[in-house]
PDB file of C-alpha atoms in Angstrom:
ATOM      1  CA  UNK I  25     108.543 106.621  93.567  1.00 68.00           C
ATOM      2  CA  UNK I  26     105.729 105.290  91.399  1.00 90.00           C
ATOM      3  CA  UNK I  27     102.898 103.519  92.715  1.00 91.00           C
ATOM      4  CA  UNK I  28     104.391 101.066  91.594  1.00 92.00           C
ATOM      5  CA  UNK I  29     107.433 101.393  94.673  1.00 93.00           C
ATOM      6  CA  UNK I  30     105.284 101.893  97.048  1.00 94.00           C
ATOM      7  CA  UNK I  31     103.090  98.527  96.796  1.00 96.00           C
ATOM      8  CA  UNK I  32     106.627  96.914  96.628  1.00 95.00           C
ATOM      9  CA  UNK I  33     107.434  98.467  99.586  1.00 94.00           C
ATOM     10  CA  UNK I  34     103.336  97.409 101.010  1.00 94.00           C
ATOM     11  CA  UNK I  35     104.060  94.302 100.901  1.00 96.00           C
ATOM     12  CA  UNK I  36     107.439  93.995 102.337  1.00 96.00           C
ATOM     13  CA  UNK I  37     105.599  96.305 105.429  1.00 93.00           C
ATOM     14  CA  UNK I  38     102.901  93.177 104.481  1.00 95.00           C
ATOM     15  CA  UNK I  39     105.281  90.131 105.473  1.00 96.00           C
ATOM     16  CA  UNK I  40     108.178  91.699 107.831  1.00 94.00           C
ATOM     17  CA  UNK I  41     106.046  93.305 110.142  1.00 92.00           C
ATOM     18  CA  UNK I  42     102.590  91.943 110.265  1.00 93.00           C
ATOM     19  CA  UNK I  43     104.084  88.232 109.384  1.00 95.00           C
ATOM     20  CA  UNK I  44     101.441  87.641 106.663  1.00 97.00           C
ATOM     21  CA  UNK I  45     102.347  85.439 103.993  1.00 97.00           C
ATOM     22  CA  UNK I  46     103.019  85.404 100.849  1.00 96.00           C
ATOM     23  CA  UNK I  47      99.907  83.431  99.119  1.00 96.00           C
ATOM     24  CA  UNK I  48      97.775  84.987 101.257  1.00 97.00           C
ATOM     25  CA  UNK I  49      98.896  88.954  99.190  1.00 98.00           C
ATOM     26  CA  UNK I  50      96.768  89.601  95.926  1.00 97.00           C
ATOM     27  CA  UNK I  51      98.123  92.363  93.772  1.00 97.00           C
ATOM     28  CA  UNK I  52      95.602  94.402  91.070  1.00 96.00           C
ATOM     29  CA  UNK I  53      92.438  92.761  91.647  1.00 95.00           C
ATOM     30  CA  UNK I  54      90.058  93.251  89.607  1.00 94.00           C
ATOM     31  CA  UNK I  55      86.383  94.444  91.378  1.00 92.00           C
ATOM     32  CA  UNK I  56      84.524  92.187  89.079  1.00 92.00           C
ATOM     33  CA  UNK I  57      85.796  89.004  90.620  1.00 92.00           C
ATOM     34  CA  UNK I  58      84.149  90.134  94.072  1.00 90.00           C
ATOM     35  CA  UNK I  59      80.305  91.676  92.490  1.00 90.00           C
ATOM     36  CA  UNK I  60      79.684  90.970  89.067  1.00 92.00           C
ATOM     37  CA  UNK I  61      79.673  94.690  86.531  1.00 90.00           C
ATOM     38  CA  UNK I  62      81.965  95.929  89.265  1.00 88.00           C
ATOM     39  CA  UNK I  63      84.809  98.400  87.718  1.00 89.00           C
ATOM     40  CA  UNK I  64      87.700  99.093  89.165  1.00 90.00           C
ATOM     41  CA  UNK I  65      91.812  97.870  91.103  1.00 93.00           C
ATOM     42  CA  UNK I  66      92.425  96.974  93.910  1.00 94.00           C
ATOM     43  CA  UNK I  67      95.244  97.365  94.371  1.00 96.00           C
ATOM     44  CA  UNK I  68      96.466  94.663  97.471  1.00 96.00           C
ATOM     45  CA  UNK I  69      94.644  92.944  99.138  1.00 96.00           C
ATOM     46  CA  UNK I  70      94.942  90.950 102.275  1.00 96.00           C
ATOM     47  CA  UNK I  71      93.084  87.262 102.190  1.00 96.00           C
ATOM     48  CA  UNK I  72      92.319  84.420 105.031  1.00 94.00           C
ATOM     49  CA  UNK I  73      91.842  80.876 104.406  1.00 91.00           C
ATOM     50  CA  UNK I  74      88.626  80.514 106.425  1.00 87.00           C
ATOM     51  CA  UNK I  75      87.546  77.193 108.525  1.00 84.00           C
ATOM     52  CA  UNK I  76      86.699  75.231 103.987  1.00 88.00           C
ATOM     53  CA  UNK I  77      89.188  76.412 102.452  1.00 89.00           C
ATOM     54  CA  UNK I  78      87.611  79.516 100.797  1.00 90.00           C
ATOM     55  CA  UNK I  79      89.683  82.786 100.849  1.00 92.00           C
ATOM     56  CA  UNK I  80      88.890  85.643 102.804  1.00 92.00           C
ATOM     57  CA  UNK I  81      89.391  89.063 102.086  1.00 94.00           C
ATOM     58  CA  UNK I  82      90.860  90.840 105.615  1.00 93.00           C
ATOM     59  CA  UNK I  83      92.263  94.454 104.433  1.00 93.00           C
ATOM     60  CA  UNK I  84      92.377  95.864 101.211  1.00 93.00           C
ATOM     61  CA  UNK I  85      95.599  98.339 100.406  1.00 94.00           C
ATOM     62  CA  UNK I  86      95.703 101.237  97.709  1.00 93.00           C
ATOM     63  CA  UNK I  87      98.778 102.903  97.010  1.00 94.00           C
ATOM     64  CA  UNK I  88      99.192 105.798  95.309  1.00 92.00           C
ATOM     65  CA  UNK I  89     102.413 107.521  93.658  1.00 91.00           C
ATOM     66  CA  UNK I  90     105.105 108.299  96.098  1.00 90.00           C
ATOM     67  CA  UNK I  91     104.337 112.913  95.782  1.00 90.00           C
ATOM     68  CA  UNK I  92     100.723 111.864  95.732  1.00 89.00           C
ATOM     69  CA  UNK I  93     100.025 114.201  99.399  1.00 87.00           C
ATOM     70  CA  UNK I  94      97.432 112.743 102.027  1.00 87.00           C
ATOM     71  CA  UNK I  95      94.900 115.722 102.171  1.00 87.00           C
ATOM     72  CA  UNK I  96      91.860 116.892 100.210  1.00 87.00           C
ATOM     73  CA  UNK I  97      89.596 115.554  97.677  1.00 90.00           C
ATOM     74  CA  UNK I  98      92.304 113.361  96.741  1.00 84.00           C
ATOM     75  CA  UNK I  99      92.002 111.573  99.207  1.00 85.00           C
ATOM     76  CA  UNK I 100      88.666 111.648 100.024  1.00 88.00           C
ATOM     77  CA  UNK I 101      88.113 110.136  96.809  1.00 89.00           C
ATOM     78  CA  UNK I 102      90.096 107.505  97.635  1.00 87.00           C
ATOM     79  CA  UNK I 103      88.728 106.566 101.006  1.00 84.00           C
ATOM     80  CA  UNK I 104      85.368 107.103  99.059  1.00 87.00           C
ATOM     81  CA  UNK I 105      86.085 104.363  96.680  1.00 87.00           C
ATOM     82  CA  UNK I 106      87.042 102.429  99.258  1.00 85.00           C
ATOM     83  CA  UNK I 107      84.220 102.318 101.022  1.00 84.00           C
ATOM     84  CA  UNK I 108      82.674 101.374  98.443  1.00 87.00           C
ATOM     85  CA  UNK I 109      85.205  98.409  97.253  1.00 87.00           C
ATOM     86  CA  UNK I 110      84.738  97.375 101.144  1.00 85.00           C
ATOM     87  CA  UNK I 111      80.950  96.919 100.937  1.00 86.00           C
ATOM     88  CA  UNK I 112      81.734  94.739  97.996  1.00 88.00           C
ATOM     89  CA  UNK I 113      84.319  92.143  99.650  1.00 88.00           C
ATOM     90  CA  UNK I 114      83.601  92.582 103.622  1.00 85.00           C
ATOM     91  CA  UNK I 115      87.450  93.014 103.643  1.00 88.00           C
ATOM     92  CA  UNK I 116      86.837  95.241 107.300  1.00 86.00           C
ATOM     93  CA  UNK I 117      89.702  96.975 106.429  1.00 89.00           C
ATOM     94  CA  UNK I 118      91.095 100.131 103.958  1.00 88.00           C
ATOM     95  CA  UNK I 119      94.862 101.031 103.953  1.00 90.00           C
ATOM     96  CA  UNK I 120      95.595 103.944 102.040  1.00 90.00           C
ATOM     97  CA  UNK I 121      98.585 104.744 101.517  1.00 92.00           C
ATOM     98  CA  UNK I 122     101.170 107.286  99.296  1.00 92.00           C
ATOM     99  CA  UNK I 123     104.428 104.886 101.047  1.00 89.00           C
ATOM    100  CA  UNK I 124     105.675 107.929 103.666  1.00 89.00           C
ATOM    101  CA  UNK I 125     101.903 108.199 104.914  1.00 88.00           C
ATOM    102  CA  UNK I 126      99.375 105.868 106.298  1.00 88.00           C
ATOM    103  CA  UNK I 127      95.971 106.231 106.850  1.00 86.00           C
ATOM    104  CA  UNK I 128      93.636 103.476 107.696  1.00 85.00           C
ATOM    105  CA  UNK I 129      89.670 102.409 109.332  1.00 80.00           C
ATOM    106  CA  UNK I 130      89.120  98.977 110.037  1.00 79.00           C
ATOM    107  CA  UNK I 131      85.088  97.631 111.201  1.00 68.00           C
ATOM    108  CA  UNK I 132      85.838  98.475 114.919  1.00 56.00           C
ATOM    109  CA  UNK I 133      84.538 101.968 113.824  1.00 57.00           C
ATOM    110  CA  UNK I 134      88.147 102.670 113.706  1.00 51.00           C
ATOM    111  CA  UNK I 135      88.518 106.651 112.638  1.00 51.00           C
ATOM    112  CA  UNK I 136      90.810 106.638 110.209  1.00 47.00           C
ATOM    113  CA  UNK I 137      94.724 107.455 111.880  1.00 53.00           C
ATOM    114  CA  UNK I 138      98.084 106.775 110.472  1.00 48.00           C
ATOM    115  CA  UNK I 139      99.108 106.211 113.672  1.00 48.00           C
ATOM    116  CA  UNK I 140      96.419 103.258 114.318  1.00 55.00           C
ATOM    117  CA  UNK I 141      98.567 100.102 115.100  1.00 71.00           C
ATOM    118  CA  UNK I 142      98.080  98.055 112.691  1.00 82.00           C
ATOM    119  CA  UNK I 143      96.740  94.058 113.517  1.00 86.00           C
ATOM    120  CA  UNK I 144      99.210  91.190 112.582  1.00 90.00           C
ATOM    121  CA  UNK I 145      98.021  89.099 109.973  1.00 93.00           C
ATOM    122  CA  UNK I 146      97.354  86.057 112.783  1.00 93.00           C
ATOM    123  CA  UNK I 147      94.796  88.905 115.161  1.00 90.00           C
ATOM    124  CA  UNK I 148      93.240  89.753 111.250  1.00 89.00           C
ATOM    125  CA  UNK I 149      93.108  85.595 111.485  1.00 90.00           C
ATOM    126  CA  UNK I 150      91.784  85.026 115.148  1.00 90.00           C
ATOM    127  CA  UNK I 151      89.067  87.921 114.299  1.00 85.00           C
ATOM    128  CA  UNK I 152      87.829  86.549 111.568  1.00 82.00           C
ATOM    129  CA  UNK I 153      87.052  83.019 112.800  1.00 83.00           C
ATOM    130  CA  UNK I 154      85.710  84.073 115.881  1.00 84.00           C
ATOM    131  CA  UNK I 155      82.922  86.371 113.071  1.00 79.00           C
ATOM    132  CA  UNK I 156      82.703  83.217 111.521  1.00 73.00           C
ATOM    133  CA  UNK I 157      81.750  81.338 114.829  1.00 76.00           C
ATOM    134  CA  UNK I 158      79.164  84.718 115.936  1.00 68.00           C
TER     135      UNK I 158
END
């Protein structure tokens, strides 16, 4: 399965299982939108509208071809990239997937765990508003 098909499956999963509204999902977003001079592209970004109607990234997803195993140096390079991107976007959640396997980490310090239960869009929205109060 190509990277594009993996992206389409992830978007379907985000909408059907995590109840993310379609208009809160962006694909192929250049990092330069968040930091001038930043290089690279994020495959999928899930955003929430804050109280001032700004889109705030709450989840980053990087997709790989299905035949790329989620192990070893390939994964470490992707995780390092996603952590750098998270530092730029402050999304707080990152996912790496090849369509069959998934690795997930979030700002609570949760380790990369393929079995982690992903939060619904409503939970991500609630957490954002709670963080804004602090």
